[in-house]
Amino acid sequence: MYQGATGLEPGDGPATPVGRPPVEWDPDLTGGPRDDLSGLAVASLIFGLIGGFIFSPLLGAAALVKIKQTGQRGKGLAVAGLVLSGVWAVVLAVVVGVNRYVTHRAEDMVALRIGQCLDLPASGHDDPFVPGQIATLPCTGPHRAEMAGWVGFGDGRGNVGEYPGAAALVQRAQEGCLSVTRNYVLDPLSLPADVHARWYVPRDSEWSRGSHSITCFLAADQAPISRSLREDAAIVNTDQLHFLLAIRDCVQLTARVDALLTAGPPAELRSAVAQTVDACSAMRVKVDTQPWPSEAEPAMLQLVADLDAALPLWQSAAGATSDNDLRHRVQQAQQRHVPTHMLAVRRALKLSATQGEPLPEQ
């Protein structure tokens, strides 16, 4: 039988050359299994794109091991799936962190009780939002703020609706918190000069979680406070309460008139004078008809006499026909208020006699 140079009969097919070992299959040199795309790699990428960061890294790691063993294509897809899963994990951590921060901040404000003292966060005093977690402190030690109460926002029937926006909440706070702090400290003379009403309003995210109240507090602009500022109906005695409620509108309005007298708009001054007539007339009735302790009666009689002399002048000022005449008559009315008589009443009732003086011990 004829044999070729290879030692095989014709038609037996290729064979390994004589003297060479058989060549094993190499996926890099053939078009075999390497042409297949790894399904695990594709799945890893898909889960990475849609946020399945739990499955994506598992599938991606399995795909890399399988590709190394079989030579399938898709290594880049598996790596991309791993990267995307890492990105989603970071995003989730940030969202959870912010959510917990906002929730804790809102919970801190809701958990505050009227009369608690606290330190304000380090951010600017003008920020209407709570910039951080609230730390309560003993009122007997240095602190810069004191919780006074809350103001609700709604239609009075419990319907608050959608988030009204920061501007609307701040406007509501300006009106409501002044009333809250006014009732928290019935005697404004007892407040240090740099203590003012402030507030925090809820953010949109806090509103959606059910935090619909505006937090009202008193805050010191400069020196810390080391005492409680509270001086409401639960703190003062009955005589002090009646007197402070009787005088506060008249005192507040006469102070407003004094502020407008120099350079205030004439229309605002005229309106304030008219309100002063009504408020001081009501004060005169309350002071004259209320029974007072014997030690306070002489000073009360002098105070009533001052009001009797000032009220006709206030009424005359309210009817002034020109701005100059208005201001002149206001000055005449102011001269009828004798500060020493008011201070004598305060001392007799054991109330503050100077700005920032706390309520004397009973």
mmCIF file of C-alpha atoms in Angstrom:
data_model
loop_
_atom_site.group_PDB
_atom_site.id
_atom_site.type_symbol
_atom_site.label_atom_id
_atom_site.label_comp_id
_atom_site.label_asym_id
_atom_site.label_seq_id
_atom_site.Cartn_x
_atom_site.Cartn_y
_atom_site.Cartn_z
ATOM 1 C CA MET A 1 0.000 0.000 0.000
ATOM 2 C CA TYR A 2 1.215 3.424 -0.880
ATOM 3 C CA GLN A 3 2.101 5.706 2.052
ATOM 4 C CA GLY A 4 2.680 9.452 1.871
ATOM 5 C CA ALA A 5 5.301 11.430 3.711
ATOM 6 C CA THR A 6 3.051 11.725 6.689
ATOM 7 C CA GLY A 7 2.672 8.010 7.123
ATOM 8 C CA LEU A 8 -1.092 8.166 6.590
ATOM 9 C CA GLU A 9 -3.160 6.847 3.854
ATOM 10 C CA PRO A 10 -4.825 9.399 1.610
ATOM 11 C CA GLY A 11 -8.172 10.618 3.041
ATOM 12 C CA ASP A 12 -7.307 9.919 6.665
ATOM 13 C CA GLY A 13 -7.360 13.703 7.424
ATOM 14 C CA PRO A 14 -4.756 15.921 9.082
ATOM 15 C CA ALA A 15 -2.581 14.528 11.742
ATOM 16 C CA THR A 16 0.031 15.759 14.107
ATOM 17 C CA PRO A 17 3.371 16.067 12.312
ATOM 18 C CA VAL A 18 5.823 13.378 13.089
ATOM 19 C CA GLY A 19 7.958 14.235 16.084
ATOM 20 C CA ARG A 20 5.619 16.924 17.571
ATOM 21 C CA PRO A 21 3.291 16.538 20.629
ATOM 22 C CA PRO A 22 -0.478 17.111 20.152
ATOM 23 C CA VAL A 23 -1.528 20.810 20.460
ATOM 24 C CA GLU A 24 -4.204 21.445 23.150
ATOM 25 C CA TRP A 25 -7.174 23.784 22.468
ATOM 26 C CA ASP A 26 -6.401 27.472 23.159
ATOM 27 C CA PRO A 27 -9.430 29.791 23.268
ATOM 28 C CA ASP A 28 -7.274 32.765 22.260
ATOM 29 C CA LEU A 29 -6.272 31.055 19.006
ATOM 30 C CA THR A 30 -9.636 29.705 17.917
ATOM 31 C CA GLY A 31 -13.142 30.970 17.318
ATOM 32 C CA GLY A 32 -14.702 28.588 19.803
ATOM 33 C CA PRO A 33 -16.344 29.296 23.194
ATOM 34 C CA ARG A 34 -14.725 32.746 23.493
ATOM 35 C CA ASP A 35 -17.255 34.060 20.982
ATOM 36 C CA ASP A 36 -20.031 33.477 23.596
ATOM 37 C CA LEU A 37 -21.096 36.504 25.728
ATOM 38 C CA SER A 38 -21.300 35.847 29.459
ATOM 39 C CA GLY A 39 -24.910 35.975 30.631
ATOM 40 C CA LEU A 40 -23.747 36.618 34.192
ATOM 41 C CA ALA A 41 -21.844 39.738 33.048
ATOM 42 C CA VAL A 42 -24.888 41.047 31.198
ATOM 43 C CA ALA A 43 -27.089 40.437 34.248
ATOM 44 C CA SER A 44 -24.567 42.207 36.482
ATOM 45 C CA LEU A 45 -24.628 45.289 34.236
ATOM 46 C CA ILE A 46 -28.439 45.346 34.085
ATOM 47 C CA PHE A 47 -28.818 45.121 37.853
ATOM 48 C CA GLY A 48 -26.149 47.813 38.224
ATOM 49 C CA LEU A 49 -28.093 50.143 35.942
ATOM 50 C CA ILE A 50 -31.442 49.677 37.699
ATOM 51 C CA GLY A 51 -30.059 49.968 41.230
ATOM 52 C CA GLY A 52 -29.913 46.308 42.149
ATOM 53 C CA PHE A 53 -26.693 46.820 44.072
ATOM 54 C CA ILE A 54 -27.273 43.653 46.112
ATOM 55 C CA PHE A 55 -27.345 41.287 43.110
ATOM 56 C CA SER A 56 -25.035 43.201 40.777
ATOM 57 C CA PRO A 57 -21.780 42.621 42.714
ATOM 58 C CA LEU A 58 -22.597 38.923 43.223
ATOM 59 C CA LEU A 59 -23.309 38.400 39.540
ATOM 60 C CA GLY A 60 -20.304 40.474 38.525
ATOM 61 C CA ALA A 61 -17.904 38.493 40.701
ATOM 62 C CA ALA A 62 -19.335 35.198 39.465
ATOM 63 C CA ALA A 63 -19.043 36.421 35.859
ATOM 64 C CA LEU A 64 -15.343 37.291 36.257
ATOM 65 C CA VAL A 65 -14.587 33.847 37.686
ATOM 66 C CA LYS A 66 -16.521 32.128 34.898
ATOM 67 C CA ILE A 67 -14.890 34.241 32.173
ATOM 68 C CA LYS A 68 -11.465 33.373 33.469
ATOM 69 C CA GLN A 69 -12.322 29.681 33.312
ATOM 70 C CA THR A 70 -14.118 29.586 29.969
ATOM 71 C CA GLY A 71 -12.750 32.540 28.066
ATOM 72 C CA GLN A 72 -16.203 34.002 27.401
ATOM 73 C CA ARG A 73 -16.566 37.648 26.471
ATOM 74 C CA GLY A 74 -18.058 40.240 28.891
ATOM 75 C CA LYS A 75 -15.294 41.096 31.345
ATOM 76 C CA GLY A 76 -15.886 44.815 30.791
ATOM 77 C CA LEU A 77 -19.623 44.410 31.387
ATOM 78 C CA ALA A 78 -18.999 42.591 34.666
ATOM 79 C CA VAL A 79 -16.567 45.287 35.824
ATOM 80 C CA ALA A 80 -19.095 47.999 34.876
ATOM 81 C CA GLY A 81 -21.774 46.198 36.908
ATOM 82 C CA LEU A 82 -19.449 46.131 39.921
ATOM 83 C CA VAL A 83 -18.690 49.849 39.574
ATOM 84 C CA LEU A 84 -22.363 50.780 39.248
ATOM 85 C CA SER A 85 -23.263 48.733 42.308
ATOM 86 C CA GLY A 86 -20.656 50.684 44.258
ATOM 87 C CA VAL A 87 -22.105 53.981 43.034
ATOM 88 C CA TRP A 88 -25.613 52.955 44.087
ATOM 89 C CA ALA A 89 -24.351 51.932 47.522
ATOM 90 C CA VAL A 90 -22.758 55.361 48.018
ATOM 91 C CA VAL A 91 -25.952 57.121 46.886
ATOM 92 C CA LEU A 92 -28.029 55.036 49.294
ATOM 93 C CA ALA A 93 -25.673 55.826 52.167
ATOM 94 C CA VAL A 94 -25.934 59.561 51.467
ATOM 95 C CA VAL A 95 -29.736 59.464 51.193
ATOM 96 C CA VAL A 96 -30.098 57.464 54.399
ATOM 97 C CA GLY A 97 -27.673 59.773 56.190
ATOM 98 C CA VAL A 98 -29.520 62.911 55.114
ATOM 99 C CA ASN A 99 -32.875 61.350 55.939
ATOM 100 C CA ARG A 100 -31.752 60.386 59.425
ATOM 101 C CA TYR A 101 -30.215 63.846 59.925
ATOM 102 C CA VAL A 102 -33.445 65.597 58.905
ATOM 103 C CA THR A 103 -35.570 63.213 60.976
ATOM 104 C CA HIS A 104 -33.418 63.680 64.066
ATOM 105 C CA ARG A 105 -33.474 67.447 63.623
ATOM 106 C CA ALA A 106 -37.278 67.492 63.394
ATOM 107 C CA GLU A 107 -37.557 65.102 66.349
ATOM 108 C CA ASP A 108 -35.270 67.339 68.394
ATOM 109 C CA MET A 109 -37.582 70.299 67.869
ATOM 110 C CA VAL A 110 -40.773 68.322 68.561
ATOM 111 C CA ALA A 111 -39.249 66.858 71.711
ATOM 112 C CA LEU A 112 -38.482 70.283 73.201
ATOM 113 C CA ARG A 113 -40.657 71.335 76.118
ATOM 114 C CA ILE A 114 -41.744 74.862 76.964
ATOM 115 C CA GLY A 115 -39.227 76.333 79.377
ATOM 116 C CA GLN A 116 -36.263 74.218 78.275
ATOM 117 C CA CYS A 117 -33.015 76.064 77.700
ATOM 118 C CA LEU A 118 -30.678 75.275 74.822
ATOM 119 C CA ASP A 119 -27.700 76.374 72.813
ATOM 120 C CA LEU A 120 -28.224 77.464 69.242
ATOM 121 C CA PRO A 121 -26.314 75.642 66.484
ATOM 122 C CA ALA A 122 -23.213 77.369 65.203
ATOM 123 C CA SER A 123 -24.752 78.544 61.911
ATOM 124 C CA GLY A 124 -26.077 82.038 61.337
ATOM 125 C CA HIS A 125 -28.764 83.416 63.624
ATOM 126 C CA ASP A 126 -30.875 84.515 60.659
ATOM 127 C CA ASP A 127 -31.377 80.983 59.317
ATOM 128 C CA PRO A 128 -35.108 80.196 59.711
ATOM 129 C CA PHE A 129 -34.413 76.441 59.489
ATOM 130 C CA VAL A 130 -32.951 74.250 62.197
ATOM 131 C CA PRO A 131 -29.322 73.885 61.095
ATOM 132 C CA GLY A 132 -28.479 70.902 63.290
ATOM 133 C CA GLN A 133 -29.353 68.820 66.291
ATOM 134 C CA ILE A 134 -30.509 70.712 69.375
ATOM 135 C CA ALA A 135 -28.618 70.407 72.660
ATOM 136 C CA THR A 136 -30.617 71.243 75.792
ATOM 137 C CA LEU A 137 -28.849 72.782 78.789
ATOM 138 C CA PRO A 138 -29.727 73.600 82.410
ATOM 139 C CA CYS A 139 -31.322 77.036 82.631
ATOM 140 C CA THR A 140 -29.149 77.807 85.643
ATOM 141 C CA GLY A 141 -26.003 77.569 83.505
ATOM 142 C CA PRO A 142 -24.888 79.620 80.477
ATOM 143 C CA HIS A 143 -27.141 79.198 77.449
ATOM 144 C CA ARG A 144 -28.331 81.348 74.564
ATOM 145 C CA ALA A 145 -31.951 80.374 73.979
ATOM 146 C CA GLU A 146 -35.112 79.290 75.767
ATOM 147 C CA MET A 147 -38.079 77.440 74.345
ATOM 148 C CA ALA A 148 -41.302 79.507 74.490
ATOM 149 C CA GLY A 149 -43.864 77.542 72.467
ATOM 150 C CA TRP A 150 -45.196 76.692 69.014
ATOM 151 C CA VAL A 151 -47.314 78.282 66.323
ATOM 152 C CA GLY A 152 -49.467 76.091 64.119
ATOM 153 C CA PHE A 153 -50.080 76.593 60.414
ATOM 154 C CA GLY A 154 -53.403 75.733 58.819
ATOM 155 C CA ASP A 155 -57.018 76.728 58.453
ATOM 156 C CA GLY A 156 -57.912 76.209 62.119
ATOM 157 C CA ARG A 157 -59.596 72.846 61.422
ATOM 158 C CA GLY A 158 -56.440 70.771 61.279
ATOM 159 C CA ASN A 159 -56.002 71.080 57.503
ATOM 160 C CA VAL A 160 -52.471 72.161 56.676
ATOM 161 C CA GLY A 161 -52.349 71.303 52.985
ATOM 162 C CA GLU A 162 -49.202 71.290 50.884
ATOM 163 C CA TYR A 163 -45.947 72.884 51.991
ATOM 164 C CA PRO A 164 -46.650 76.649 51.906
ATOM 165 C CA GLY A 165 -43.040 77.676 51.345
ATOM 166 C CA ALA A 166 -40.456 79.178 53.678
ATOM 167 C CA ALA A 167 -41.556 82.787 53.051
ATOM 168 C CA ALA A 168 -45.155 82.097 54.128
ATOM 169 C CA LEU A 169 -43.970 80.222 57.210
ATOM 170 C CA VAL A 170 -41.594 83.015 58.204
ATOM 171 C CA GLN A 171 -44.381 85.578 57.838
ATOM 172 C CA ARG A 172 -46.581 83.440 60.071
ATOM 173 C CA ALA A 173 -43.708 83.130 62.561
ATOM 174 C CA GLN A 174 -43.196 86.895 62.711
ATOM 175 C CA GLU A 175 -46.789 87.353 63.821
ATOM 176 C CA GLY A 176 -47.356 84.228 65.889
ATOM 177 C CA CYS A 177 -44.048 83.951 67.737
ATOM 178 C CA LEU A 178 -44.255 87.535 68.987
ATOM 179 C CA SER A 179 -47.568 86.634 70.591
ATOM 180 C CA VAL A 180 -46.145 83.385 72.003
ATOM 181 C CA THR A 181 -43.100 85.054 73.559
ATOM 182 C CA ARG A 182 -45.240 87.943 74.813
ATOM 183 C CA ASN A 183 -47.313 85.478 76.842
ATOM 184 C CA TYR A 184 -44.211 83.541 77.893
ATOM 185 C CA VAL A 185 -42.678 86.718 79.339
ATOM 186 C CA LEU A 186 -45.537 88.951 80.459
ATOM 187 C CA ASP A 187 -43.137 91.624 81.665
ATOM 188 C CA PRO A 188 -40.805 92.684 78.813
ATOM 189 C CA LEU A 189 -38.841 94.866 81.240
ATOM 190 C CA SER A 190 -37.424 91.679 82.771
ATOM 191 C CA LEU A 191 -35.792 90.632 79.474
ATOM 192 C CA PRO A 192 -32.128 91.522 78.852
ATOM 193 C CA ALA A 193 -31.831 94.163 76.150
ATOM 194 C CA ASP A 194 -30.233 91.794 73.614
ATOM 195 C CA VAL A 195 -32.854 89.032 73.955
ATOM 196 C CA HIS A 196 -35.361 88.822 71.124
ATOM 197 C CA ALA A 197 -38.005 86.473 69.765
ATOM 198 C CA ARG A 198 -36.779 84.011 67.140
ATOM 199 C CA TRP A 199 -38.172 80.967 65.396
ATOM 200 C CA TYR A 200 -37.460 77.883 63.323
ATOM 201 C CA VAL A 201 -39.816 76.816 60.536
ATOM 202 C CA PRO A 202 -40.039 73.294 59.050
ATOM 203 C CA ARG A 203 -38.412 72.420 55.746
ATOM 204 C CA ASP A 204 -40.347 70.783 52.932
ATOM 205 C CA SER A 205 -38.921 67.375 53.895
ATOM 206 C CA GLU A 206 -39.938 67.853 57.538
ATOM 207 C CA TRP A 207 -43.390 69.063 56.524
ATOM 208 C CA SER A 208 -43.976 65.875 54.552
ATOM 209 C CA ARG A 209 -43.112 63.870 57.686
ATOM 210 C CA GLY A 210 -45.808 65.616 59.723
ATOM 211 C CA SER A 211 -43.815 68.471 61.293
ATOM 212 C CA HIS A 212 -46.185 71.418 60.724
ATOM 213 C CA SER A 213 -45.399 73.627 63.736
ATOM 214 C CA ILE A 214 -43.206 76.711 63.959
ATOM 215 C CA THR A 215 -40.901 76.638 66.984
ATOM 216 C CA CYS A 216 -40.747 79.926 68.914
ATOM 217 C CA PHE A 217 -37.960 80.752 71.339
ATOM 218 C CA LEU A 218 -36.146 83.652 72.953
ATOM 219 C CA ALA A 219 -32.479 84.057 72.045
ATOM 220 C CA ALA A 220 -29.639 86.257 73.253
ATOM 221 C CA ASP A 221 -27.645 88.025 70.552
ATOM 222 C CA GLN A 222 -24.533 88.578 72.655
ATOM 223 C CA ALA A 223 -23.965 87.527 76.262
ATOM 224 C CA PRO A 224 -25.201 84.085 77.355
ATOM 225 C CA ILE A 225 -28.046 83.851 79.876
ATOM 226 C CA SER A 226 -27.726 82.005 83.170
ATOM 227 C CA ARG A 227 -31.321 82.076 84.378
ATOM 228 C CA SER A 228 -34.775 81.219 83.170
ATOM 229 C CA LEU A 229 -36.535 84.016 81.299
ATOM 230 C CA ARG A 230 -39.998 82.570 81.871
ATOM 231 C CA GLU A 231 -42.446 84.961 83.509
ATOM 232 C CA ASP A 232 -45.923 83.791 82.527
ATOM 233 C CA ALA A 233 -49.156 83.229 84.408
ATOM 234 C CA ALA A 234 -47.666 80.136 86.079
ATOM 235 C CA ILE A 235 -44.776 82.146 87.551
ATOM 236 C CA VAL A 236 -46.142 85.553 88.635
ATOM 237 C CA ASN A 237 -48.645 85.996 91.455
ATOM 238 C CA THR A 238 -52.236 87.158 90.984
ATOM 239 C CA ASP A 239 -51.597 90.878 91.606
ATOM 240 C CA GLN A 240 -48.594 90.896 89.300
ATOM 241 C CA LEU A 241 -50.584 89.095 86.600
ATOM 242 C CA HIS A 242 -53.477 91.574 86.743
ATOM 243 C CA PHE A 243 -51.138 94.543 86.575
ATOM 244 C CA LEU A 244 -48.992 93.244 83.727
ATOM 245 C CA LEU A 245 -52.051 92.341 81.654
ATOM 246 C CA ALA A 246 -53.602 95.750 82.379
ATOM 247 C CA ILE A 247 -50.627 97.837 81.261
ATOM 248 C CA ARG A 248 -48.978 95.876 78.462
ATOM 249 C CA ASP A 249 -50.956 97.175 75.461
ATOM 250 C CA CYS A 250 -50.699 100.808 76.561
ATOM 251 C CA VAL A 251 -46.992 100.469 77.349
ATOM 252 C CA GLN A 252 -46.234 98.711 74.070
ATOM 253 C CA LEU A 253 -48.115 101.282 71.977
ATOM 254 C CA THR A 254 -46.646 104.328 73.704
ATOM 255 C CA ALA A 255 -43.194 102.848 73.024
ATOM 256 C CA ARG A 256 -44.148 102.411 69.362
ATOM 257 C CA VAL A 257 -45.352 106.011 69.167
ATOM 258 C CA ASP A 258 -42.063 107.150 70.668
ATOM 259 C CA ALA A 259 -40.143 105.215 67.994
ATOM 260 C CA LEU A 260 -42.251 106.754 65.198
ATOM 261 C CA LEU A 261 -42.235 110.285 66.574
ATOM 262 C CA THR A 262 -38.872 111.402 65.217
ATOM 263 C CA ALA A 263 -38.916 110.190 61.631
ATOM 264 C CA GLY A 264 -41.737 107.688 61.270
ATOM 265 C CA PRO A 265 -44.289 107.908 58.445
ATOM 266 C CA PRO A 266 -47.132 110.267 59.485
ATOM 267 C CA ALA A 267 -49.807 107.727 58.577
ATOM 268 C CA GLU A 268 -48.238 105.068 60.820
ATOM 269 C CA LEU A 269 -47.801 107.561 63.651
ATOM 270 C CA ARG A 270 -51.425 108.673 63.396
ATOM 271 C CA SER A 271 -52.616 105.042 63.464
ATOM 272 C CA ALA A 272 -50.433 104.243 66.477
ATOM 273 C CA VAL A 273 -51.760 107.289 68.354
ATOM 274 C CA ALA A 274 -55.354 106.205 67.772
ATOM 275 C CA GLN A 275 -54.558 102.714 69.074
ATOM 276 C CA THR A 276 -52.799 104.248 72.084
ATOM 277 C CA VAL A 277 -55.938 106.161 73.030
ATOM 278 C CA ASP A 278 -57.939 102.921 73.140
ATOM 279 C CA ALA A 279 -55.252 100.890 74.932
ATOM 280 C CA CYS A 280 -54.501 103.489 77.618
ATOM 281 C CA SER A 281 -58.220 104.098 78.208
ATOM 282 C CA ALA A 282 -58.650 100.355 78.837
ATOM 283 C CA MET A 283 -55.611 100.379 81.114
ATOM 284 C CA ARG A 284 -57.054 103.223 83.179
ATOM 285 C CA VAL A 285 -60.278 101.281 83.792
ATOM 286 C CA LYS A 286 -58.469 98.069 84.741
ATOM 287 C CA VAL A 287 -56.029 99.765 87.104
ATOM 288 C CA ASP A 288 -58.741 101.826 88.793
ATOM 289 C CA THR A 289 -61.241 99.003 89.324
ATOM 290 C CA GLN A 290 -58.881 96.198 90.373
ATOM 291 C CA PRO A 291 -58.323 95.758 94.129
ATOM 292 C CA TRP A 292 -54.609 96.071 94.965
ATOM 293 C CA PRO A 293 -52.501 95.271 98.044
ATOM 294 C CA SER A 294 -52.413 98.120 100.545
ATOM 295 C CA GLU A 295 -48.722 98.763 99.958
ATOM 296 C CA ALA A 296 -49.384 99.346 96.244
ATOM 297 C CA GLU A 297 -52.489 101.569 96.558
ATOM 298 C CA PRO A 298 -50.720 104.990 96.938
ATOM 299 C CA ALA A 299 -48.598 104.371 93.827
ATOM 300 C CA MET A 300 -51.658 103.130 91.917
ATOM 301 C CA LEU A 301 -53.546 106.334 92.687
ATOM 302 C CA GLN A 302 -50.678 108.367 91.279
ATOM 303 C CA LEU A 303 -50.612 106.181 88.157
ATOM 304 C CA VAL A 304 -54.342 106.688 87.619
ATOM 305 C CA ALA A 305 -53.882 110.453 88.010
ATOM 306 C CA ASP A 306 -51.170 110.370 85.312
ATOM 307 C CA LEU A 307 -53.535 108.552 82.956
ATOM 308 C CA ASP A 308 -56.348 111.017 83.664
ATOM 309 C CA ALA A 309 -54.039 113.873 82.703
ATOM 310 C CA ALA A 310 -52.575 112.171 79.607
ATOM 311 C CA LEU A 311 -55.686 110.703 77.995
ATOM 312 C CA PRO A 312 -57.265 114.023 76.890
ATOM 313 C CA LEU A 313 -53.963 114.950 75.268
ATOM 314 C CA TRP A 314 -53.764 111.594 73.454
ATOM 315 C CA GLN A 315 -57.307 112.127 72.214
ATOM 316 C CA SER A 316 -56.371 115.618 71.056
ATOM 317 C CA ALA A 317 -53.347 114.251 69.218
ATOM 318 C CA ALA A 318 -55.511 111.674 67.470
ATOM 319 C CA GLY A 319 -57.631 114.512 66.083
ATOM 320 C CA ALA A 320 -54.718 116.697 64.936
ATOM 321 C CA THR A 321 -55.151 118.171 61.456
ATOM 322 C CA SER A 322 -51.478 118.461 60.460
ATOM 323 C CA ASP A 323 -48.363 116.360 60.942
ATOM 324 C CA ASN A 324 -46.563 119.036 62.948
ATOM 325 C CA ASP A 325 -49.578 119.514 65.200
ATOM 326 C CA LEU A 326 -49.821 115.755 65.644
ATOM 327 C CA ARG A 327 -46.218 115.447 66.786
ATOM 328 C CA HIS A 328 -46.509 118.443 69.097
ATOM 329 C CA ARG A 329 -49.609 117.065 70.850
ATOM 330 C CA VAL A 330 -48.018 113.619 71.181
ATOM 331 C CA GLN A 331 -45.077 115.199 73.001
ATOM 332 C CA GLN A 332 -47.477 116.933 75.369
ATOM 333 C CA ALA A 333 -49.230 113.643 76.112
ATOM 334 C CA GLN A 334 -45.942 111.872 76.748
ATOM 335 C CA GLN A 335 -44.945 114.439 79.346
ATOM 336 C CA ARG A 336 -47.963 113.450 81.480
ATOM 337 C CA HIS A 337 -46.589 109.947 81.971
ATOM 338 C CA VAL A 338 -44.377 110.102 85.064
ATOM 339 C CA PRO A 339 -41.874 107.198 85.019
ATOM 340 C CA THR A 340 -41.255 107.349 88.761
ATOM 341 C CA HIS A 341 -44.926 106.622 89.472
ATOM 342 C CA MET A 342 -44.839 103.492 87.287
ATOM 343 C CA LEU A 343 -41.619 102.352 88.983
ATOM 344 C CA ALA A 344 -43.198 102.883 92.414
ATOM 345 C CA VAL A 345 -46.041 100.549 91.437
ATOM 346 C CA ARG A 346 -43.571 97.962 90.157
ATOM 347 C CA ARG A 347 -41.558 98.014 93.344
ATOM 348 C CA ALA A 348 -44.709 97.741 95.450
ATOM 349 C CA LEU A 349 -45.780 94.677 93.461
ATOM 350 C CA LYS A 350 -42.235 93.226 93.465
ATOM 351 C CA LEU A 351 -41.777 93.423 89.703
ATOM 352 C CA SER A 352 -38.657 94.282 87.708
ATOM 353 C CA ALA A 353 -37.679 97.956 87.939
ATOM 354 C CA THR A 354 -34.834 98.039 85.372
ATOM 355 C CA GLN A 355 -34.303 96.433 81.959
ATOM 356 C CA GLY A 356 -33.091 92.868 82.315
ATOM 357 C CA GLU A 357 -33.754 92.597 86.041
ATOM 358 C CA PRO A 358 -35.266 89.190 86.865
ATOM 359 C CA LEU A 359 -38.449 88.853 88.832
ATOM 360 C CA PRO A 360 -37.523 89.424 92.511
ATOM 361 C CA GLU A 361 -37.998 86.480 94.796
ATOM 362 C CA GLN A 362 -41.467 86.379 96.265
#
